Amino acid sequence: MHFAYGRLSSWVQTEPSLILKWSDTTLTMPDILQAKIRSKYSVFRSRLLPADKTVRVLAIAQTMGAVAAGLYFSSSALFFSRASGLAPLEIGLGLTISGVVGLLVPLPFGILADRWSARNIAAWLTVGVGLSYWLFLLVNGLTAFIIATCCFAACLRGAMTARMAMIGSLIDASHRTQTSAYLHALGNGGLSVGALIGSLALYFDSLLAYQLAFAIGGAIFLVAALVYRSLPAKAPGLAPIRQGATLAVLRDRPYVVLALLNTIILLYIPLLNMTLPLWIALHTKAPLWIAPVLYGVNTIGVMLLQVRLARGVATAKDARRSIFSATLLLSAACLAFAAMAMSSTVWLAVLLAVFGALLHVFGEMMHMAGAWDLSFRLAPPGRQGEYQGFFNTSSATAEMLGPFLLTALLVSWGAPGWLVLALVFPAAGFAIIALFGRQAYLERDCQIPDEGKSGKASGQVEG
């Protein structure tokens, strides 16, 4: 029944049911309850899926892709070993080569996103990711495995770059950071759901189960590509790119330095995923089960708080302050993790681990908010793809080199290595404060056009 809005006139108690007179409309108690349920659902829906169509489409595609990626990351190692008959060394070689490919492709795909259309590039590369899943089903040797992993890495990294370019070109400048935070939070949730589904393949541990997981993951990505197609190809009023200015980002020294410093700070990614479990196993009294718990703390923290923390970053000054604060938190997390080795009891080691994980996740969220803001803010109009492509090499570099560097520094050297890393994080944060706090860059910040009148989506996220 349609709930007609009007002035409440009176409550009337009748038998056998309560009747509410609302202007000229009479509602029974079931009608009132139904209206309340609809109201609650509307609030829930607005928080889960924003009213803005562009953000809603990006959210749906991002969540689908994250679920499929969770399927891959949770079951790929055993699938490659069991189904393809590859030795661990061969799997490591293929993944290393694909990591190098993933490092090289974001910039060229970002340039294509600017010239052709970020939406088109994202859609086609998402199709490529889906087909790569199915290509894995045909792998029967090392050469085929390297080809499949390289295709997967190139398409996945390229699609991520194109998605960031879409945020930069289709979302109003004042809401890009908040939109990025929202999608990042959804991505963490999607990865968790995908990993949970992928665990079913591990439970059955059969060739058919692994093949089904990859087949389903590929299909999900193909559907996500169709979702991207519902977005506009380009934002109205987008400035055209001048011919002959390709790779301008490499001549933008401040942006190059920003990406380099960002790479250093992003070492917190392999720190949590790769190095910390080894540190816990080899140097502390904490039980091994605490490692996945710490990862869960990180995932849940990002899902619940990333959007809220990103709201506090609205200016370049906010972004610089957020990044520097993040590096201080990450430094404190390093000291907490180092102290685990000196703890005399198991539970003290566990408490230090959880405390360090909380500092780590807050540092991660504050850093991401500031980094998103600066990466979008300092990119010229019409070149978001190129600049985001270059900036995204930061995460690829940290994820590729970080495990070796951090293992050598922290696991092999021990507490002195943790102290060094605790100094490196704030040093990088202070460098960003110093470099982008000067008047020249404040003026560059002011040169960003008012895109609120350009026909772009507002990108405002509730919640």
PDB file of C-alpha atoms in Angstrom, residues 47-184:
ATOM      1  CA  ARG A  47      24.183   2.948   2.802  1.00  0.00           C
ATOM      2  CA  LEU A  48      25.005  -0.241   0.940  1.00  0.00           C
ATOM      3  CA  LEU A  49      24.397   1.099  -2.570  1.00  0.00           C
ATOM      4  CA  PRO A  50      24.578   4.895  -2.976  1.00  0.00           C
ATOM      5  CA  ALA A  51      21.878   6.701  -4.912  1.00  0.00           C
ATOM      6  CA  ASP A  52      24.419   8.025  -7.406  1.00  0.00           C
ATOM      7  CA  LYS A  53      24.296   5.700 -10.416  1.00  0.00           C
ATOM      8  CA  THR A  54      27.977   5.969 -11.315  1.00  0.00           C
ATOM      9  CA  VAL A  55      29.141   5.013  -7.828  1.00  0.00           C
ATOM     10  CA  ARG A  56      26.503   2.282  -7.650  1.00  0.00           C
ATOM     11  CA  VAL A  57      27.691   0.701 -10.902  1.00  0.00           C
ATOM     12  CA  LEU A  58      31.334   0.927  -9.848  1.00  0.00           C
ATOM     13  CA  ALA A  59      30.414  -0.631  -6.497  1.00  0.00           C
ATOM     14  CA  ILE A  60      28.598  -3.581  -8.067  1.00  0.00           C
ATOM     15  CA  ALA A  61      31.412  -4.279 -10.529  1.00  0.00           C
ATOM     16  CA  GLN A  62      34.071  -3.854  -7.833  1.00  0.00           C
ATOM     17  CA  THR A  63      32.332  -6.244  -5.456  1.00  0.00           C
ATOM     18  CA  MET A  64      31.853  -8.871  -8.149  1.00  0.00           C
ATOM     19  CA  GLY A  65      35.489  -8.643  -9.187  1.00  0.00           C
ATOM     20  CA  ALA A  66      36.662  -8.853  -5.572  1.00  0.00           C
ATOM     21  CA  VAL A  67      34.611 -12.001  -4.950  1.00  0.00           C
ATOM     22  CA  ALA A  68      36.101 -13.621  -8.052  1.00  0.00           C
ATOM     23  CA  ALA A  69      39.605 -12.506  -7.022  1.00  0.00           C
ATOM     24  CA  GLY A  70      39.038 -14.037  -3.582  1.00  0.00           C
ATOM     25  CA  LEU A  71      38.232 -17.325  -5.290  1.00  0.00           C
ATOM     26  CA  TYR A  72      41.521 -17.128  -7.169  1.00  0.00           C
ATOM     27  CA  PHE A  73      43.789 -16.178  -4.286  1.00  0.00           C
ATOM     28  CA  SER A  74      42.354 -18.784  -1.924  1.00  0.00           C
ATOM     29  CA  SER A  75      42.575 -21.773  -4.251  1.00  0.00           C
ATOM     30  CA  SER A  76      45.100 -20.960  -6.986  1.00  0.00           C
ATOM     31  CA  ALA A  77      48.252 -22.409  -5.386  1.00  0.00           C
ATOM     32  CA  LEU A  78      46.798 -25.886  -4.904  1.00  0.00           C
ATOM     33  CA  PHE A  79      44.994 -25.723  -8.254  1.00  0.00           C
ATOM     34  CA  PHE A  80      48.237 -24.995 -10.098  1.00  0.00           C
ATOM     35  CA  SER A  81      49.981 -27.807  -8.256  1.00  0.00           C
ATOM     36  CA  ARG A  82      47.250 -30.427  -8.485  1.00  0.00           C
ATOM     37  CA  ALA A  83      45.660 -29.703 -11.858  1.00  0.00           C
ATOM     38  CA  SER A  84      48.682 -28.582 -13.869  1.00  0.00           C
ATOM     39  CA  GLY A  85      51.292 -30.783 -12.243  1.00  0.00           C
ATOM     40  CA  LEU A  86      53.645 -27.832 -11.779  1.00  0.00           C
ATOM     41  CA  ALA A  87      56.463 -27.928  -9.252  1.00  0.00           C
ATOM     42  CA  PRO A  88      56.552 -25.202  -6.576  1.00  0.00           C
ATOM     43  CA  LEU A  89      59.624 -23.650  -8.206  1.00  0.00           C
ATOM     44  CA  GLU A  90      57.835 -23.457 -11.547  1.00  0.00           C
ATOM     45  CA  ILE A  91      54.807 -21.838  -9.929  1.00  0.00           C
ATOM     46  CA  GLY A  92      57.086 -19.304  -8.238  1.00  0.00           C
ATOM     47  CA  LEU A  93      58.823 -18.535 -11.539  1.00  0.00           C
ATOM     48  CA  GLY A  94      55.546 -17.956 -13.351  1.00  0.00           C
ATOM     49  CA  LEU A  95      54.187 -15.725 -10.596  1.00  0.00           C
ATOM     50  CA  THR A  96      57.428 -13.714 -10.532  1.00  0.00           C
ATOM     51  CA  ILE A  97      57.299 -13.088 -14.268  1.00  0.00           C
ATOM     52  CA  SER A  98      53.639 -12.114 -14.042  1.00  0.00           C
ATOM     53  CA  GLY A  99      54.540  -9.732 -11.209  1.00  0.00           C
ATOM     54  CA  VAL A 100      56.968  -7.939 -13.499  1.00  0.00           C
ATOM     55  CA  VAL A 101      54.274  -7.729 -16.174  1.00  0.00           C
ATOM     56  CA  GLY A 102      51.853  -6.334 -13.617  1.00  0.00           C
ATOM     57  CA  LEU A 103      54.398  -3.653 -12.801  1.00  0.00           C
ATOM     58  CA  LEU A 104      54.810  -2.568 -16.423  1.00  0.00           C
ATOM     59  CA  VAL A 105      51.236  -2.435 -17.733  1.00  0.00           C
ATOM     60  CA  PRO A 106      49.400   0.162 -15.577  1.00  0.00           C
ATOM     61  CA  LEU A 107      50.950   3.207 -17.277  1.00  0.00           C
ATOM     62  CA  PRO A 108      50.257   2.193 -20.918  1.00  0.00           C
ATOM     63  CA  PHE A 109      46.737   1.061 -20.054  1.00  0.00           C
ATOM     64  CA  GLY A 110      46.191   4.328 -18.199  1.00  0.00           C
ATOM     65  CA  ILE A 111      47.192   6.264 -21.319  1.00  0.00           C
ATOM     66  CA  LEU A 112      44.760   4.191 -23.375  1.00  0.00           C
ATOM     67  CA  ALA A 113      42.053   4.918 -20.807  1.00  0.00           C
ATOM     68  CA  ASP A 114      42.554   8.656 -21.348  1.00  0.00           C
ATOM     69  CA  ARG A 115      42.561   8.426 -25.122  1.00  0.00           C
ATOM     70  CA  TRP A 116      39.923   5.794 -25.808  1.00  0.00           C
ATOM     71  CA  SER A 117      37.700   5.711 -22.708  1.00  0.00           C
ATOM     72  CA  ALA A 118      38.345   4.484 -19.191  1.00  0.00           C
ATOM     73  CA  ARG A 119      35.029   2.644 -19.253  1.00  0.00           C
ATOM     74  CA  ASN A 120      35.849   0.773 -22.452  1.00  0.00           C
ATOM     75  CA  ILE A 121      39.326  -0.149 -21.263  1.00  0.00           C
ATOM     76  CA  ALA A 122      37.972  -1.341 -17.906  1.00  0.00           C
ATOM     77  CA  ALA A 123      35.260  -3.418 -19.567  1.00  0.00           C
ATOM     78  CA  TRP A 124      37.545  -5.110 -22.079  1.00  0.00           C
ATOM     79  CA  LEU A 125      40.299  -5.776 -19.548  1.00  0.00           C
ATOM     80  CA  THR A 126      37.723  -7.234 -17.155  1.00  0.00           C
ATOM     81  CA  VAL A 127      36.710  -9.568 -19.983  1.00  0.00           C
ATOM     82  CA  GLY A 128      40.395 -10.428 -20.294  1.00  0.00           C
ATOM     83  CA  VAL A 129      40.589 -11.303 -16.593  1.00  0.00           C
ATOM     84  CA  GLY A 130      37.567 -13.589 -16.927  1.00  0.00           C
ATOM     85  CA  LEU A 131      39.019 -15.340 -19.962  1.00  0.00           C
ATOM     86  CA  SER A 132      42.336 -15.733 -18.110  1.00  0.00           C
ATOM     87  CA  TYR A 133      40.518 -17.722 -15.424  1.00  0.00           C
ATOM     88  CA  TRP A 134      39.268 -20.088 -18.102  1.00  0.00           C
ATOM     89  CA  LEU A 135      42.694 -20.171 -19.717  1.00  0.00           C
ATOM     90  CA  PHE A 136      44.077 -21.560 -16.465  1.00  0.00           C
ATOM     91  CA  LEU A 137      41.808 -24.570 -16.958  1.00  0.00           C
ATOM     92  CA  LEU A 138      43.783 -25.461 -20.108  1.00  0.00           C
ATOM     93  CA  VAL A 139      47.264 -25.138 -18.604  1.00  0.00           C
ATOM     94  CA  ASN A 140      49.301 -28.319 -18.945  1.00  0.00           C
ATOM     95  CA  GLY A 141      52.883 -27.090 -18.640  1.00  0.00           C
ATOM     96  CA  LEU A 142      55.195 -24.263 -17.595  1.00  0.00           C
ATOM     97  CA  THR A 143      54.983 -22.278 -20.837  1.00  0.00           C
ATOM     98  CA  ALA A 144      51.188 -22.262 -20.860  1.00  0.00           C
ATOM     99  CA  PHE A 145      51.190 -21.364 -17.169  1.00  0.00           C
ATOM    100  CA  ILE A 146      53.460 -18.344 -17.722  1.00  0.00           C
ATOM    101  CA  ILE A 147      51.253 -17.140 -20.588  1.00  0.00           C
ATOM    102  CA  ALA A 148      48.103 -17.513 -18.508  1.00  0.00           C
ATOM    103  CA  THR A 149      49.533 -15.794 -15.415  1.00  0.00           C
ATOM    104  CA  CYS A 150      50.927 -12.920 -17.487  1.00  0.00           C
ATOM    105  CA  CYS A 151      47.566 -12.398 -19.191  1.00  0.00           C
ATOM    106  CA  PHE A 152      45.842 -12.497 -15.816  1.00  0.00           C
ATOM    107  CA  ALA A 153      48.254 -10.032 -14.192  1.00  0.00           C
ATOM    108  CA  ALA A 154      48.216  -7.617 -17.138  1.00  0.00           C
ATOM    109  CA  CYS A 155      44.438  -7.534 -17.407  1.00  0.00           C
ATOM    110  CA  LEU A 156      43.876  -7.340 -13.639  1.00  0.00           C
ATOM    111  CA  ARG A 157      46.359  -4.487 -13.081  1.00  0.00           C
ATOM    112  CA  GLY A 158      45.135  -2.696 -16.178  1.00  0.00           C
ATOM    113  CA  ALA A 159      41.512  -2.972 -15.082  1.00  0.00           C
ATOM    114  CA  MET A 160      42.411  -1.541 -11.659  1.00  0.00           C
ATOM    115  CA  THR A 161      44.077   1.425 -13.344  1.00  0.00           C
ATOM    116  CA  ALA A 162      41.098   1.988 -15.636  1.00  0.00           C
ATOM    117  CA  ARG A 163      38.749   1.893 -12.650  1.00  0.00           C
ATOM    118  CA  MET A 164      40.764   4.598 -10.902  1.00  0.00           C
ATOM    119  CA  ALA A 165      40.733   6.591 -14.141  1.00  0.00           C
ATOM    120  CA  MET A 166      36.932   6.303 -14.193  1.00  0.00           C
ATOM    121  CA  ILE A 167      36.773   7.687 -10.676  1.00  0.00           C
ATOM    122  CA  GLY A 168      39.012  10.555 -11.750  1.00  0.00           C
ATOM    123  CA  SER A 169      37.030  11.341 -14.883  1.00  0.00           C
ATOM    124  CA  LEU A 170      33.416  10.515 -13.961  1.00  0.00           C
ATOM    125  CA  ILE A 171      33.252  11.500 -10.269  1.00  0.00           C
ATOM    126  CA  ASP A 172      33.223  15.066  -9.029  1.00  0.00           C
ATOM    127  CA  ALA A 173      36.597  16.100  -7.569  1.00  0.00           C
ATOM    128  CA  SER A 174      35.222  16.679  -4.072  1.00  0.00           C
ATOM    129  CA  HIS A 175      33.989  13.077  -3.791  1.00  0.00           C
ATOM    130  CA  ARG A 176      36.775  11.062  -5.416  1.00  0.00           C
ATOM    131  CA  THR A 177      38.529  10.164  -2.169  1.00  0.00           C
ATOM    132  CA  GLN A 178      35.290   9.118  -0.490  1.00  0.00           C
ATOM    133  CA  THR A 179      34.288   7.049  -3.523  1.00  0.00           C
ATOM    134  CA  SER A 180      37.699   5.355  -3.595  1.00  0.00           C
ATOM    135  CA  ALA A 181      37.360   4.561   0.102  1.00  0.00           C
ATOM    136  CA  TYR A 182      33.897   3.093  -0.431  1.00  0.00           C
ATOM    137  CA  LEU A 183      35.084   0.867  -3.266  1.00  0.00           C
ATOM    138  CA  HIS A 184      38.147  -0.175  -1.268  1.00  0.00           C
TER     139      HIS A 184
END
